[in-house]
Structure formats: structure tokens, C-alpha cells
Amino acid sequence: MSQDSENNESGKVSRRAFLGATAFSGVAGAGLATGLLPRATFAANNENGVAVHPGELDEYYGFWSGGQSGEVRILGVPSMRELMRIPVFNVDGASGWGVTNESKRVLGDTAHFQNGDTHHPHMSFQDGTYDGKYVWINDKANSRVGRIRCDVMVTDRITRIPNITSVHGLRPQKAPYTKYVFCNGEFVIPHPNDGRDLDDPSKYFTVFSGLNAETMEVDWQVIVDGNLDNTDADYTGKYAASTCYQGRGEGVTLAETMRNERDHAVIFNIEAIEKAVEAGDYITIDGSKVPVVDGRGDNTPFTRYIPVPKSPHGLNTSPDGKYFVANGKLSPTVTVIAIDRLDDLFAGKLKTERDVVVAEPELGLGPLHTAYDGRGNAYTTLFIDSQIVKWNVEDAIRAYNGEEVNYVRQKLDVHYQPGHNHTTMGETKEADGKWLVALCKFSKDRFLSTGVLKPENDQLIDISGDEMKLVHDGPAFAEPHDCTLVHRSKMRNVQSLWTRDDPFFAETVAMAKEDGVTLEADNKVIRDGNKVRVYMTAVAPVFGIDKFTVKQGDEVTVVVTNLDRIEDLAHGFVMTNHGVSFNISPQQTASVTFVADQPGVHWYYCSFFCHAMHMEMRGRMLVELPE
Ligand code: K7E
Ligand code: CUA
């Protein structure tokens, strides 16, 4: 399934020629009118005349955090249509995530948690740009990181990060390729956290983790002063940087975390960390085997602490690879750190840590996150001012050096209280400066009232011209902290059918083999003591077994294989009154295990509308009384 951009390019030209410039400006300007259109038929228009009409495809995949829903969502940009939801940490009724044996294997020993708090979805990189392979997402609530395979858009690994409480900032290494996913442990805790030290915060600390992108094991951790909020990587593979809003570690209460005029951005020297770990120069803590190095203090080989004002939050690398920008939150400023001075910083050639700071532009109240357009401009969210401020990075540096130059290009009102913002391809060296999404935490009066809980408001802003233009309001269920906007040309591997030897259900296939069952052909019931395994095929509109008999109290495993090869022809399997419901996509095998605890006749049925005779796609489980 290839999605080349040529169709879109030619479509764009012909539409523009047909409609003409005045028609476009009319539609784009009518913010209120477009807000009333249903999301699915919205046509966004930018200076290039891009519109997404019914039946047309978007130019970008947006991977959205699902926040407290514990999932990841796929949106098309610029239409802002929600295309799909990918369950990660949550229990999901449609797919059966958290219900099927295959998803429970991915959830592992944390399968009993039925929720997550996802913040930062980020894709794997090759050479500073997306490779379309994986998306990672953190679970702040339960200290986990999930990985989504972008060929099937299914979560394939979940790792609970050891030695920490809550993962917040998460970023893949950008170059030369994503070897590590950097994960910030946010809350400081005692080590070991086993009850012997409780209320002595001077003994608390947290760690920065290098999660191996392929194995999903933590390769190493670094103990830090203070806590860790957000993080980003550079474009050489040498450095990563994280913000800290807690001073050097002493603050645990609100007043304590706010008392410093400057907190810091901590720079991690990845080479130095790897060297120490390779040389065996590390410790282990809390009974985990992960190598840990100590990055506390001013002159370790692993870390440097750059003082920045005040309670900094977002940390964003510019797409030219030159700067880390730390966003001040309680300061009206952001701090621009020159990455090419970090070698000298670690070599001890600079007088103070502040010598890596090349600009500290004053932007407005509550700067949280910064995005880039690839043309030298940065876009920072101002949470308190409810604005996006567009500013020029090199002009901010000139102003810092004493030149009289106005670096602020424009301030645009957004609605309301933006957290993250994100530009198309803006976290890669291929930042293309077409669209900016502002993820607003409050929608207030922007939509029909939905009662006491209101949606967030994900606003689409055209940044292709000199001026930012707001073109769309997108309501979203709680609470997308962040998103990633990936050009569709990067997503060449998206499949519409499962491959029969896919590792996602390989264990189930192996179980069938042991039972002498060929899933693609057989319909069999295997009894093994009080365990019963029911193997059935699904081909629209029939299950391969229309009746099976078990005894009350049997542990029943139902394995369904969808043999249809037609794109989008999903089946579902529901065992009524047993809490069993899951999807089986084309060529997939999925299974569930439950106890047949109620005697009598129990219908099972297909729950995805697959055929004119879909209602008839069903069968009976007969549960006999025990002897
Ligand atoms: Cu909400 Cu990235 Cu967790 Cu900022 S974070 S807003
Ligand atoms: Cu199969 Cu409906």
C-alpha cells in the first residue's frame, strides 16, 4: 500500500485552479462557520490551497497522545479527522486490548493495571528524520513505556522502567539512528523504596534511562540532582538534555519546587555514559540489574547542570541541530543553549555553565513548549497568555548580544491555555513549516457544552506564510499532551493484512501446533483435563465451529483465526455474559481465556459487521452441569 505524495500534489494544483484564491480566503477566514462543520467533512485551507475533501487522503499522519485514556490516536492532518485509536496501556472494548491473551502478553506483569497516562508519542529515527518503524509513548501513571509497531499499528512491547516512579519526558535518539529512547523519571523517591526511608527527602533521587529501542530493555541509567521533566536529543547522537523544575533535589512541596529563581537543564553525555558502562564502571540499585552511573554534582563525566529560569518545562531541539531550547514556565523567557559549545563545557574549557547560553528571549507568560518551522522561526506556547508566539532564533541571539532587534514576529491567540504545540516534521531535520497544531488544555466556550467535563481543543494553524492563521478547532477527549506530525511518505510500511507468521500471535500459533492444530484449516476442540481449547476459523459469515460443549468450571481458551484476505474485513468474537469481546483483523489469530462458570446455553457471535449475513455469524457454547 503505497501512499506517494504525487496524487496530493496534482490534486492540490487542480483544486486551486478550480476554486480560485478568493474562494479559499473566504473559507479559511470563516473560523466560526468551519467550526460548525462535522469533523469528518472539514476542509482545511492554507496558503498553498491545500484542502482535504471527502475521499481524499491527508498529507500527514498525526500520532496523538490519548492522555488519561492511556492510548495513542492517529489523526489525519490537515483534516484533523481522527482515523484510529491504538490501545497501549488501557483496556479497549473494540480491539479486546487487555482482554485477549496476545495483548496480555504485551502488558506482561502490569496487565492488572487497567489504565495509563500517556504524554509523549515519538517516532523512531534514521539520520535525523522519521523512519516509519515505531512510535513510543510513556505512561506517567504506572512508570511504563509502550512501543507501537507502525506496520500494523499495534503495541508490541511494554516495559516497566525500573528504579523510578513515573516516566514523564520521552524522546528517541535522532541520529545516527534511534539506539535509545530517553526516558525521564519524574518523581524523586528513596532507594531502595522499601519502607525503610520514608520522609527524608534529602535521600530521594531519580534517574534518566537509556531504553534500548530494539530490545526494550533499559541499557543504563544516570542518577541526577533534582527531578526530570521533559527531554530531547541532539542531531549527532552525543547529547540529550532534560529540564528540571525542582532545584538540585531539595524540593518536594509546591513552595519548595517554586522557590529557586533558577532551576536547570541537565545535559547528558551519552558517549561518556556508554564508556563507563562498557568498562564496568557502574553500580546497581534496588535489586535491579540495570547499570547505573552517578551523575550528581558539578563535574561528573556524565552530566552538566545549566542554570535556567524558572521551573523550566519543555525542552526542544531546533531542526538545524544547533540549539536546545528550555521553556521557562514560571519565567517569561526561554533559554537557548548552543549544542556546539557542549564539547567545551564537558572539557572544562568554559568559565561557567551559563556560557553555553546564547539567548534568553522574553516571550510572554507561561512558556511551555517550542516548535520550529525549518525557516529559522520558533513557535512557543504561552500557557498563561493563551497565545502562540512566533519568534526568530537568530534575531533572539542578536538581541542577547546587545543588538537592537525585535525577535518576536507575531502573537496569535489560541483557545485556551496551550500546552504542547507541534509543527509538521518539526522534530526532524526535515521540518517543513506547513502546519502547527496547538494542543489547548481548555476549550471553555468553543464547542457546544458537554456538561461538566469539556473536551480539549486541538487547534490547527497554518504557518506556511509570514503570518500564523488559525484554521480549525478540533475537540479531543482527555487529554492529548503532545502529538507528532509525520509526512505520509515516511509511512511506506503500513500493512492492511496480518502476515500469518507475525510474532504478535506466534505464541498462540505455537500452542496450536502443540495441539496438532493447523489454524488455517482446522476447527477442533481439544480437552486437556479441565482445560478446553477451542480452535475455530472465521470466514464471512461463518465461524468454523457453530457449537461446542464444556463442563461448568472448565477453563476455556477460544482461538479464532480470520481467514479472510480482504482489506478491512474484520470479525469480532463475543461470548455473551462472559466479558469476552475482541477483534480479529484479516489474517489475524486472536485468543481469549475465561472460565465457563455459568451452566446453560451461551451464544457467541461476530461483533464486527462483516457481511450481509453478519447477524447470523454465531454459535453456541453448551455448558453442562458438573458430574
Ligand atoms: Cu503536558 Cu509534555 Cu507531560 Cu507539557 S507535558 S503540557
Ligand atoms: Cu464476521 Cu460479522
mmCIF file of C-alpha atoms in Angstrom, residues 541-543 545-547 603-606 613-620:
data_model
loop_
_atom_site.group_PDB
_atom_site.id
_atom_site.type_symbol
_atom_site.label_atom_id
_atom_site.label_comp_id
_atom_site.label_asym_id
_atom_site.label_seq_id
_atom_site.Cartn_x
_atom_site.Cartn_y
_atom_site.Cartn_z
ATOM 1 C CA PRO A 541 -20.168 -15.044 7.501
ATOM 2 C CA VAL A 542 -19.338 -18.232 9.443
ATOM 3 C CA PHE A 543 -17.276 -19.382 12.365
ATOM 4 C CA ILE A 545 -17.455 -24.180 14.817
ATOM 5 C CA ASP A 546 -21.135 -23.484 15.479
ATOM 6 C CA LYS A 547 -21.419 -25.476 18.707
ATOM 7 C CA TRP A 603 -24.318 -17.734 22.343
ATOM 8 C CA TYR A 604 -21.184 -16.373 20.845
ATOM 9 C CA TYR A 605 -21.386 -14.004 17.901
ATOM 10 C CA CYS A 606 -19.394 -11.897 15.469
ATOM 11 C CA MET A 613 -25.333 -12.398 6.930
ATOM 12 C CA HIS A 614 -23.256 -10.922 9.753
ATOM 13 C CA MET A 615 -26.104 -11.265 12.289
ATOM 14 C CA GLU A 616 -26.122 -14.994 11.565
ATOM 15 C CA MET A 617 -22.384 -15.375 12.215
ATOM 16 C CA ARG A 618 -22.696 -17.009 15.624
ATOM 17 C CA GLY A 619 -22.663 -20.251 17.571
ATOM 18 C CA ARG A 620 -23.445 -21.850 20.942
#
